[in-house]
mmCIF file of C-alpha atoms in Angstrom:
data_model
loop_
_atom_site.group_PDB
_atom_site.id
_atom_site.type_symbol
_atom_site.label_atom_id
_atom_site.label_comp_id
_atom_site.label_asym_id
_atom_site.label_seq_id
_atom_site.Cartn_x
_atom_site.Cartn_y
_atom_site.Cartn_z
ATOM 1 C CA MET A 255 95.915 66.889 34.203
ATOM 2 C CA GLY A 256 93.957 70.015 32.434
ATOM 3 C CA LEU A 257 90.844 71.620 33.651
ATOM 4 C CA SER A 258 88.145 71.627 31.415
ATOM 5 C CA ASN A 259 85.612 74.699 31.175
ATOM 6 C CA ASP A 260 82.676 72.415 32.592
ATOM 7 C CA ASN A 261 85.001 71.793 35.760
ATOM 8 C CA VAL A 262 85.925 75.559 36.052
ATOM 9 C CA ASN A 263 82.040 76.433 35.840
ATOM 10 C CA GLU A 264 81.112 73.867 38.478
ATOM 11 C CA LEU A 265 83.311 75.264 41.103
ATOM 12 C CA ILE A 266 81.657 74.540 44.103
ATOM 13 C CA PRO A 267 80.504 77.651 46.358
ATOM 14 C CA ARG A 268 81.350 77.639 50.142
ATOM 15 C CA THR A 269 78.857 75.478 51.934
ATOM 16 C CA GLU A 270 76.051 77.707 53.263
ATOM 17 C CA ALA A 271 75.886 77.508 56.976
ATOM 18 C CA ILE A 272 72.561 77.032 58.525
ATOM 19 C CA LYS A 273 70.528 80.394 58.699
ATOM 20 C CA HIS A 274 73.342 82.252 57.233
ATOM 21 C CA ILE A 275 72.504 84.959 54.780
ATOM 22 C CA ILE A 276 75.507 85.254 52.114
ATOM 23 C CA HIS A 277 75.895 87.729 49.952
ATOM 24 C CA ARG A 278 78.944 87.711 47.588
ATOM 25 C CA GLY A 279 80.353 90.039 44.760
ATOM 26 C CA SER A 280 80.332 89.537 41.013
ATOM 27 C CA LYS A 281 82.591 86.480 41.580
ATOM 28 C CA ASP A 282 82.200 83.613 44.018
ATOM 29 C CA PRO A 283 85.317 83.650 46.439
ATOM 30 C CA ASN A 284 86.269 80.154 45.148
ATOM 31 C CA LYS A 285 86.375 81.161 41.612
ATOM 32 C CA ILE A 286 88.620 83.985 42.942
ATOM 33 C CA ILE A 287 91.067 81.688 44.536
ATOM 34 C CA TYR A 288 90.986 79.221 41.601
ATOM 35 C CA ASP A 289 91.774 82.029 38.999
ATOM 36 C CA TYR A 290 94.445 83.410 41.046
ATOM 37 C CA TYR A 291 96.241 80.107 41.121
ATOM 38 C CA VAL A 292 95.691 79.789 37.442
ATOM 39 C CA SER A 293 96.843 83.425 36.628
ATOM 40 C CA HIS A 294 100.143 82.597 38.659
ATOM 41 C CA GLY A 295 100.855 79.621 36.741
ATOM 42 C CA ASP A 296 100.304 77.236 39.510
ATOM 43 C CA THR A 297 98.035 74.977 37.670
ATOM 44 C CA GLN A 298 98.859 71.923 39.969
ATOM 45 C CA LYS A 299 97.426 73.852 43.012
ATOM 46 C CA ALA A 300 94.422 75.026 41.011
ATOM 47 C CA GLN A 301 93.583 71.580 40.317
ATOM 48 C CA ARG A 302 94.140 70.451 43.973
ATOM 49 C CA PHE A 303 91.706 73.387 44.868
ATOM 50 C CA LEU A 304 88.991 72.364 42.343
ATOM 51 C CA GLN A 305 89.132 68.611 43.472
ATOM 52 C CA TYR A 306 89.007 69.739 47.203
ATOM 53 C CA ARG A 307 85.908 71.829 46.467
ATOM 54 C CA GLU A 308 84.287 69.173 44.748
ATOM 55 C CA VAL A 309 85.061 66.598 47.240
ATOM 56 C CA TRP A 310 83.703 68.950 50.014
ATOM 57 C CA GLU A 311 80.341 69.089 48.080
ATOM 58 C CA SER A 312 80.350 65.305 47.852
ATOM 59 C CA ILE A 313 80.718 65.135 51.498
ATOM 60 C CA ARG A 314 78.195 67.683 52.168
ATOM 61 C CA LYS A 315 75.694 65.815 50.169
ATOM 62 C CA GLY A 316 76.505 62.569 51.925
ATOM 63 C CA GLU A 317 78.048 61.024 48.983
ATOM 64 C CA LYS A 318 81.665 60.470 50.029
ATOM 65 C CA SER A 319 83.909 60.479 53.467
ATOM 66 C CA LEU A 320 87.387 60.857 53.990
ATOM 67 C CA ASP A 321 89.764 59.147 56.456
ATOM 68 C CA PHE A 322 91.259 62.352 57.169
ATOM 69 C CA PRO A 323 89.673 65.879 57.972
ATOM 70 C CA PRO A 324 89.555 68.240 55.265
ATOM 71 C CA HIS A 325 89.596 71.381 57.243
ATOM 72 C CA VAL A 326 91.339 71.785 60.550
ATOM 73 C CA ALA A 327 90.704 74.947 62.780
ATOM 74 C CA PHE A 328 92.856 76.226 65.577
ATOM 75 C CA ALA A 329 92.342 78.257 68.769
ATOM 76 C CA LEU A 330 96.037 79.057 69.408
ATOM 77 C CA SER A 331 95.113 80.834 72.730
ATOM 78 C CA ASP A 332 92.139 81.730 74.762
ATOM 79 C CA ALA A 333 93.033 85.409 74.574
ATOM 80 C CA CYS A 334 90.793 88.409 73.189
ATOM 81 C CA ASN A 335 91.216 91.907 73.277
ATOM 82 C CA LEU A 336 87.307 92.787 72.988
ATOM 83 C CA HIS A 337 84.347 91.787 75.077
ATOM 84 C CA CYS A 338 81.493 90.966 72.822
ATOM 85 C CA ALA A 339 77.845 90.828 74.004
ATOM 86 C CA HIS A 340 77.133 87.671 71.808
ATOM 87 C CA CYS A 341 80.301 85.621 72.803
ATOM 88 C CA TYR A 342 80.445 82.928 75.212
ATOM 89 C CA ARG A 343 83.604 84.238 76.520
ATOM 90 C CA VAL A 344 81.687 86.557 78.705
ATOM 91 C CA PHE A 345 80.977 83.774 80.879
ATOM 92 C CA ASN A 346 84.566 82.431 81.195
ATOM 93 C CA LYS A 347 86.332 84.370 83.853
ATOM 94 C CA ASP A 348 89.839 82.774 83.235
ATOM 95 C CA ARG A 349 91.164 84.538 80.335
ATOM 96 C CA THR A 350 95.049 85.076 80.262
ATOM 97 C CA LEU A 351 97.608 84.949 77.794
ATOM 98 C CA LYS A 352 98.908 81.852 79.374
ATOM 99 C CA ARG A 353 96.029 79.759 78.122
ATOM 100 C CA ARG A 354 97.901 78.963 75.040
ATOM 101 C CA MET A 355 99.236 76.103 72.581
ATOM 102 C CA GLU A 356 102.911 75.611 72.433
ATOM 103 C CA PHE A 357 104.864 76.714 69.581
ATOM 104 C CA ASP A 358 106.481 73.406 68.826
ATOM 105 C CA GLU A 359 102.950 71.801 69.390
ATOM 106 C CA ILE A 360 101.556 74.229 66.516
ATOM 107 C CA PHE A 361 104.114 73.356 64.088
ATOM 108 C CA LYS A 362 104.244 69.686 64.804
ATOM 109 C CA LEU A 363 100.270 69.750 63.962
ATOM 110 C CA ILE A 364 100.596 71.841 60.888
ATOM 111 C CA ASP A 365 103.178 69.184 59.391
ATOM 112 C CA GLU A 366 100.989 66.447 60.261
ATOM 113 C CA CYS A 367 97.945 68.128 58.463
ATOM 114 C CA LYS A 368 100.014 68.476 55.593
ATOM 115 C CA GLU A 369 101.438 64.782 55.630
ATOM 116 C CA ILE A 370 97.689 63.188 55.883
ATOM 117 C CA GLY A 371 96.190 65.503 53.110
ATOM 118 C CA VAL A 372 94.352 68.076 55.048
ATOM 119 C CA HIS A 373 93.073 70.649 52.224
ATOM 120 C CA SER A 374 92.387 73.628 54.542
ATOM 121 C CA ILE A 375 93.558 75.412 57.707
ATOM 122 C CA ASN A 376 91.670 78.036 59.787
ATOM 123 C CA LEU A 377 93.507 80.182 62.531
ATOM 124 C CA GLY A 378 91.437 82.432 64.901
ATOM 125 C CA THR A 379 88.403 80.394 66.124
ATOM 126 C CA GLU A 380 87.551 81.085 69.780
ATOM 127 C CA SER A 381 90.273 83.856 70.135
ATOM 128 C CA GLU A 382 92.038 86.800 68.656
ATOM 129 C CA MET A 383 94.773 85.102 66.748
ATOM 130 C CA PHE A 384 97.034 88.217 66.698
ATOM 131 C CA LEU A 385 97.488 88.274 70.302
ATOM 132 C CA TYR A 386 99.465 84.995 70.041
ATOM 133 C CA ASP A 387 103.014 86.047 70.576
ATOM 134 C CA SER A 388 104.409 83.835 67.628
ATOM 135 C CA ILE A 389 101.573 84.323 65.244
ATOM 136 C CA LEU A 390 103.448 85.672 62.215
ATOM 137 C CA GLU A 391 105.964 82.844 62.388
ATOM 138 C CA VAL A 392 102.831 80.363 62.357
ATOM 139 C CA MET A 393 101.477 81.929 59.424
ATOM 140 C CA ALA A 394 104.642 81.840 57.692
ATOM 141 C CA HIS A 395 105.007 77.974 58.237
ATOM 142 C CA ILE A 396 101.605 77.258 57.266
ATOM 143 C CA GLY A 397 102.184 79.287 54.045
ATOM 144 C CA SER A 398 105.321 77.272 53.542
ATOM 145 C CA LYS A 399 103.114 74.107 53.324
ATOM 146 C CA ARG A 400 100.938 75.347 50.641
ATOM 147 C CA PHE A 401 97.567 74.193 51.708
ATOM 148 C CA GLU A 402 94.751 74.843 49.039
ATOM 149 C CA ASP A 403 92.846 77.050 51.457
ATOM 150 C CA PHE A 404 94.063 78.934 54.185
ATOM 151 C CA TRP A 405 91.706 80.878 56.628
ATOM 152 C CA VAL A 406 92.584 83.829 58.965
ATOM 153 C CA CYS A 407 89.664 85.002 61.176
ATOM 154 C CA THR A 408 90.251 88.040 63.287
ATOM 155 C CA ASN A 409 88.351 91.134 64.828
ATOM 156 C CA GLY A 410 90.590 93.094 62.942
ATOM 157 C CA THR A 411 91.399 95.626 65.388
ATOM 158 C CA LEU A 412 95.305 94.574 65.268
ATOM 159 C CA LEU A 413 95.875 94.578 61.724
ATOM 160 C CA ASN A 414 98.852 96.643 61.214
ATOM 161 C CA ASP A 415 101.041 97.113 58.600
ATOM 162 C CA GLU A 416 103.454 94.180 59.653
ATOM 163 C CA LYS A 417 100.565 91.800 59.907
ATOM 164 C CA ILE A 418 98.853 92.878 56.860
ATOM 165 C CA ASN A 419 102.190 92.088 54.933
ATOM 166 C CA VAL A 420 102.684 88.628 56.587
ATOM 167 C CA ILE A 421 98.890 87.970 55.473
ATOM 168 C CA LEU A 422 99.836 88.998 52.136
ATOM 169 C CA ASN A 423 103.046 87.048 51.844
ATOM 170 C CA SER A 424 101.788 83.701 53.727
ATOM 171 C CA GLY A 425 99.424 82.292 51.144
ATOM 172 C CA VAL A 426 96.333 83.205 53.118
ATOM 173 C CA THR A 427 93.253 82.703 50.649
ATOM 174 C CA ARG A 428 90.492 84.220 53.090
ATOM 175 C CA LEU A 429 90.719 86.917 55.546
ATOM 176 C CA SER A 430 87.408 86.917 57.696
ATOM 177 C CA VAL A 431 86.778 89.884 59.873
ATOM 178 C CA SER A 432 84.269 90.069 62.384
ATOM 179 C CA ILE A 433 82.439 93.841 62.455
ATOM 180 C CA ASP A 434 78.614 93.482 63.527
ATOM 181 C CA ALA A 435 78.028 96.932 62.905
ATOM 182 C CA VAL A 436 78.199 99.967 60.760
ATOM 183 C CA SER A 437 78.155 102.833 63.197
ATOM 184 C CA ASN A 438 80.236 103.421 66.160
ATOM 185 C CA GLU A 439 77.398 103.374 68.211
ATOM 186 C CA THR A 440 76.169 99.987 67.771
ATOM 187 C CA TYR A 441 79.666 98.662 67.596
ATOM 188 C CA ASN A 442 80.619 99.944 70.907
ATOM 189 C CA LYS A 443 77.402 98.182 72.297
ATOM 190 C CA VAL A 444 78.105 94.810 70.542
ATOM 191 C CA ARG A 445 82.101 94.807 70.820
ATOM 192 C CA GLY A 446 83.267 97.646 72.972
ATOM 193 C CA LYS A 447 85.753 99.721 71.365
ATOM 194 C CA HIS A 448 88.091 100.331 68.279
ATOM 195 C CA PHE A 449 85.265 100.664 65.453
ATOM 196 C CA TYR A 450 87.168 103.597 63.632
ATOM 197 C CA LYS A 451 90.529 101.975 64.158
ATOM 198 C CA LEU A 452 89.065 98.636 62.609
ATOM 199 C CA MET A 453 87.851 100.364 59.672
ATOM 200 C CA SER A 454 91.033 102.199 59.018
ATOM 201 C CA ASN A 455 92.758 98.693 59.355
ATOM 202 C CA ILE A 456 90.249 96.997 56.644
ATOM 203 C CA PHE A 457 90.826 99.968 54.290
ATOM 204 C CA ASN A 458 94.702 99.764 54.980
ATOM 205 C CA PHE A 459 94.536 95.977 53.996
ATOM 206 C CA LEU A 460 92.281 96.679 50.875
ATOM 207 C CA ASP A 461 94.896 99.406 49.743
ATOM 208 C CA ARG A 462 97.828 97.114 50.272
ATOM 209 C CA ARG A 463 96.241 94.263 48.461
ATOM 210 C CA GLU A 464 95.356 96.502 45.480
ATOM 211 C CA LYS A 465 98.867 97.840 45.303
ATOM 212 C CA ARG A 466 100.279 94.439 45.224
ATOM 213 C CA GLY A 467 97.968 93.763 42.254
ATOM 214 C CA THR A 468 96.679 90.536 43.908
ATOM 215 C CA ALA A 469 93.061 89.343 44.513
ATOM 216 C CA LEU A 470 93.903 87.169 47.571
ATOM 217 C CA PRO A 471 93.004 87.011 50.323
ATOM 218 C CA VAL A 472 89.284 87.446 49.452
ATOM 219 C CA LEU A 473 87.789 89.421 52.210
ATOM 220 C CA ARG A 474 84.708 88.146 54.054
ATOM 221 C CA VAL A 475 83.022 90.349 56.395
ATOM 222 C CA THR A 476 80.622 89.241 59.174
ATOM 223 C CA MET A 477 77.826 90.276 61.162
ATOM 224 C CA ILE A 478 75.800 88.417 63.926
ATOM 225 C CA LYS A 479 72.271 89.376 63.852
ATOM 226 C CA SER A 480 70.675 90.221 67.184
ATOM 227 C CA ASN A 481 68.339 92.815 68.859
ATOM 228 C CA LEU A 482 71.408 95.071 69.016
ATOM 229 C CA THR A 483 72.327 94.860 65.229
ATOM 230 C CA ILE A 484 69.094 94.152 63.326
ATOM 231 C CA ASN A 485 68.397 97.690 62.562
ATOM 232 C CA GLU A 486 71.656 97.917 60.792
ATOM 233 C CA CYS A 487 71.752 94.526 58.996
ATOM 234 C CA ASP A 488 70.503 95.745 55.525
ATOM 235 C CA ASP A 489 72.732 98.905 55.858
ATOM 236 C CA PHE A 490 75.657 96.575 56.702
ATOM 237 C CA ILE A 491 74.904 94.436 53.547
ATOM 238 C CA ARG A 492 74.313 97.441 51.205
ATOM 239 C CA PHE A 493 77.745 99.016 52.371
ATOM 240 C CA TRP A 494 80.147 96.183 52.523
ATOM 241 C CA SER A 495 78.587 94.349 49.334
ATOM 242 C CA LYS A 496 80.252 97.010 47.372
ATOM 243 C CA ILE A 497 83.776 96.536 49.143
ATOM 244 C CA ALA A 498 84.143 93.039 50.270
ATOM 245 C CA ASP A 499 84.086 89.601 48.423
ATOM 246 C CA GLU A 500 81.673 87.947 50.637
ATOM 247 C CA VAL A 501 79.138 89.526 53.418
ATOM 248 C CA ASP A 502 77.921 86.960 55.798
ATOM 249 C CA ILE A 503 74.829 87.613 58.111
ATOM 250 C CA GLN A 504 75.056 85.075 60.939
ATOM 251 C CA PRO A 505 72.511 83.823 63.324
ATOM 252 C CA LEU A 506 72.958 84.486 66.779
ATOM 253 C CA ILE A 507 73.660 81.425 69.225
ATOM 254 C CA ASP A 508 71.762 81.611 72.324
ATOM 255 C CA ILE A 509 75.038 81.642 74.523
ATOM 256 C CA LYS A 510 72.839 81.062 77.543
ATOM 257 C CA ASN A 511 71.703 77.713 76.399
ATOM 258 C CA ILE A 512 75.123 76.292 76.175
ATOM 259 C CA ASP A 513 75.063 75.555 79.942
ATOM 260 C CA LEU A 514 71.467 75.267 80.379
ATOM 261 C CA LEU A 515 70.977 72.718 77.416
ATOM 262 C CA LYS A 516 66.996 73.107 77.568
ATOM 263 C CA TYR A 517 66.131 71.261 74.465
ATOM 264 C CA ASP A 518 65.716 67.344 74.441
ATOM 265 C CA TYR A 519 64.901 66.854 70.728
ATOM 266 C CA ILE A 520 65.167 68.224 67.306
ATOM 267 C CA GLN A 521 63.576 66.907 64.193
ATOM 268 C CA ASP A 522 65.530 65.769 61.247
ATOM 269 C CA PRO A 523 69.112 67.145 62.670
ATOM 270 C CA TYR A 524 71.381 68.087 59.937
ATOM 271 C CA CYS A 525 75.370 69.224 60.414
ATOM 272 C CA ASN A 526 78.105 68.346 58.096
ATOM 273 C CA TYR A 527 80.893 69.354 60.328
ATOM 274 C CA PRO A 528 81.386 65.630 61.742
ATOM 275 C CA TRP A 529 82.582 64.786 57.980
ATOM 276 C CA THR A 530 84.325 67.989 57.123
ATOM 277 C CA MET A 531 86.372 69.282 60.127
ATOM 278 C CA ILE A 532 87.993 68.865 63.302
ATOM 279 C CA TYR A 533 88.829 71.735 65.556
ATOM 280 C CA ILE A 534 91.841 71.942 68.068
ATOM 281 C CA ASN A 535 91.637 73.945 71.311
ATOM 282 C CA TRP A 536 94.312 75.917 72.866
ATOM 283 C CA ASN A 537 94.808 73.106 75.477
ATOM 284 C CA GLY A 538 95.168 70.527 72.543
ATOM 285 C CA ASP A 539 91.867 69.112 72.968
ATOM 286 C CA TYR A 540 90.068 67.794 69.893
ATOM 287 C CA LYS A 541 86.888 68.900 69.268
ATOM 288 C CA PRO A 542 84.154 67.791 66.495
ATOM 289 C CA CYS A 543 83.579 71.384 65.492
ATOM 290 C CA CYS A 544 84.181 74.881 66.704
ATOM 291 C CA SER A 545 80.843 75.566 68.154
ATOM 292 C CA GLU A 546 80.694 76.825 71.579
ATOM 293 C CA PHE A 547 78.548 73.691 72.509
ATOM 294 C CA CYS A 548 81.712 71.763 71.992
ATOM 295 C CA LYS A 549 82.797 72.534 75.285
ATOM 296 C CA HIS A 550 80.864 69.386 76.170
ATOM 297 C CA LEU A 551 82.353 67.119 73.454
ATOM 298 C CA THR A 552 86.040 66.051 73.620
ATOM 299 C CA ILE A 553 87.411 63.478 71.273
ATOM 300 C CA GLY A 554 90.933 63.539 72.860
ATOM 301 C CA ASN A 555 94.074 65.305 73.321
ATOM 302 C CA ILE A 556 97.309 65.880 71.097
ATOM 303 C CA LYS A 557 99.183 64.309 73.649
ATOM 304 C CA ASP A 558 97.486 61.063 73.325
ATOM 305 C CA MET A 559 96.454 60.879 69.668
ATOM 306 C CA SER A 560 97.419 62.270 66.337
ATOM 307 C CA ILE A 561 94.796 64.063 64.251
ATOM 308 C CA LYS A 562 94.164 61.215 61.936
ATOM 309 C CA ASP A 563 93.579 58.936 65.041
ATOM 310 C CA ALA A 564 91.120 61.406 66.525
ATOM 311 C CA TRP A 565 89.263 61.765 63.315
ATOM 312 C CA ASN A 566 88.914 57.959 62.808
ATOM 313 C CA SER A 567 88.363 57.444 66.394
ATOM 314 C CA PRO A 568 85.238 55.427 68.049
ATOM 315 C CA TYR A 569 84.068 58.884 69.059
ATOM 316 C CA MET A 570 83.725 60.232 65.840
ATOM 317 C CA ILE A 571 82.474 57.278 64.052
ATOM 318 C CA ASP A 572 79.610 57.038 66.835
ATOM 319 C CA LEU A 573 78.895 60.796 66.343
ATOM 320 C CA ARG A 574 78.407 60.473 62.463
ATOM 321 C CA ARG A 575 76.223 57.442 63.105
ATOM 322 C CA GLN A 576 74.018 59.624 65.364
ATOM 323 C CA PHE A 577 73.417 62.061 62.273
ATOM 324 C CA VAL A 578 72.834 59.446 60.062
ATOM 325 C CA GLU A 579 70.308 57.783 62.306
ATOM 326 C CA LYS A 580 68.790 61.279 63.062
ATOM 327 C CA LYS A 581 69.200 60.504 66.928
ATOM 328 C CA VAL A 582 71.645 62.905 67.999
ATOM 329 C CA ASN A 583 73.248 63.761 71.425
ATOM 330 C CA LYS A 584 71.842 66.535 73.686
ATOM 331 C CA TYR A 585 74.809 68.950 72.966
ATOM 332 C CA CYS A 586 74.178 69.053 69.351
ATOM 333 C CA THR A 587 70.606 69.048 69.547
ATOM 334 C CA ASN A 588 70.981 72.064 71.816
ATOM 335 C CA CYS A 589 73.460 73.552 69.188
ATOM 336 C CA LEU A 590 71.038 73.216 66.322
ATOM 337 C CA ARG A 591 67.881 74.306 68.173
ATOM 338 C CA SER A 592 69.684 77.270 69.390
ATOM 339 C CA LEU A 593 70.865 78.330 65.917
ATOM 340 C CA ASN A 594 67.274 78.000 64.793
ATOM 341 C CA SER A 595 65.461 79.522 67.574
ATOM 342 C CA GLY A 596 63.667 82.876 67.084
ATOM 343 C CA GLU A 597 63.951 83.795 70.722
ATOM 344 C CA SER A 598 67.711 83.879 70.461
ATOM 345 C CA TYR A 599 67.464 87.453 68.783
ATOM 346 C CA SER A 600 66.144 88.799 72.091
ATOM 347 C CA ALA A 601 69.083 87.223 74.262
ATOM 348 C CA LEU A 602 71.303 90.139 74.447
ATOM 349 C CA SER A 603 71.122 92.962 76.786
ATOM 350 C CA THR A 604 71.086 96.679 75.411
ATOM 351 C CA GLY A 605 72.431 97.845 78.650
#
């Protein structure tokens, strides 16, 4: 089936997250990915990618739903090499490399994703994925399955030559790097260490991507807007808009409220995650999304149900009903209120 010019021009941009400020280069990342597939003669994958983006937009508008999750995110472990001021992990004292998903479990889940029609895979949620000892084998296996979209999310400090080569060889479509600063001073306040190493790693990736003559993966860089970073937001946008394919300024989640749960009501709650994704934690728990508030929301576990069964479970059906009826549970209420609360911007200590 051929692609018309109208279809190409209607490539759906990535859904804007609540309160995010998105800056893109001369081309939308989705157009870059589509053009890459076409230029490499992979018209079938280009067609599948276009259909996936069209379906995603229809889901976002409430016009369509699927009996499988379009997007599946994985936290392979609970390990991280940084100690970020804005991260809920600062409250978690039990962080070891032993808190991890087993290698054979990951392969089985990836295979199931392909079998049921999942379009997009995300690695790196809730942890630093490159601390997982078999991560390169996991990435190669995902690449062999030819998903339409393959996200890698990282803090970038461990991006050495070997890992960059695997990224370039494994069909990764989007590399998302959390930075949160344009100066070493601010970076040390927010993330702790390794600013200059991080910058060197990113430019090494860009250099290797250019030498390969490839546009993929597109580079997305992120900053969380807080009292520690607010004075650098404009400079961050100016600097990275000339270099990255996408710059994302994200709202700060009030991490204290994840346990306090101080809000009881939100007017007109909206979230498309119950229709677009499922998140699998390092311990095998299925979650409705990757928000830290989902510590309170567990659908089931991989030992007891398949991905598709979790997606179509009474738990998820009821959660979707809550959003349709605009009467959501207190955890989703507090997540959405925390994203929209101005007081969140003063939540971080400058000490």
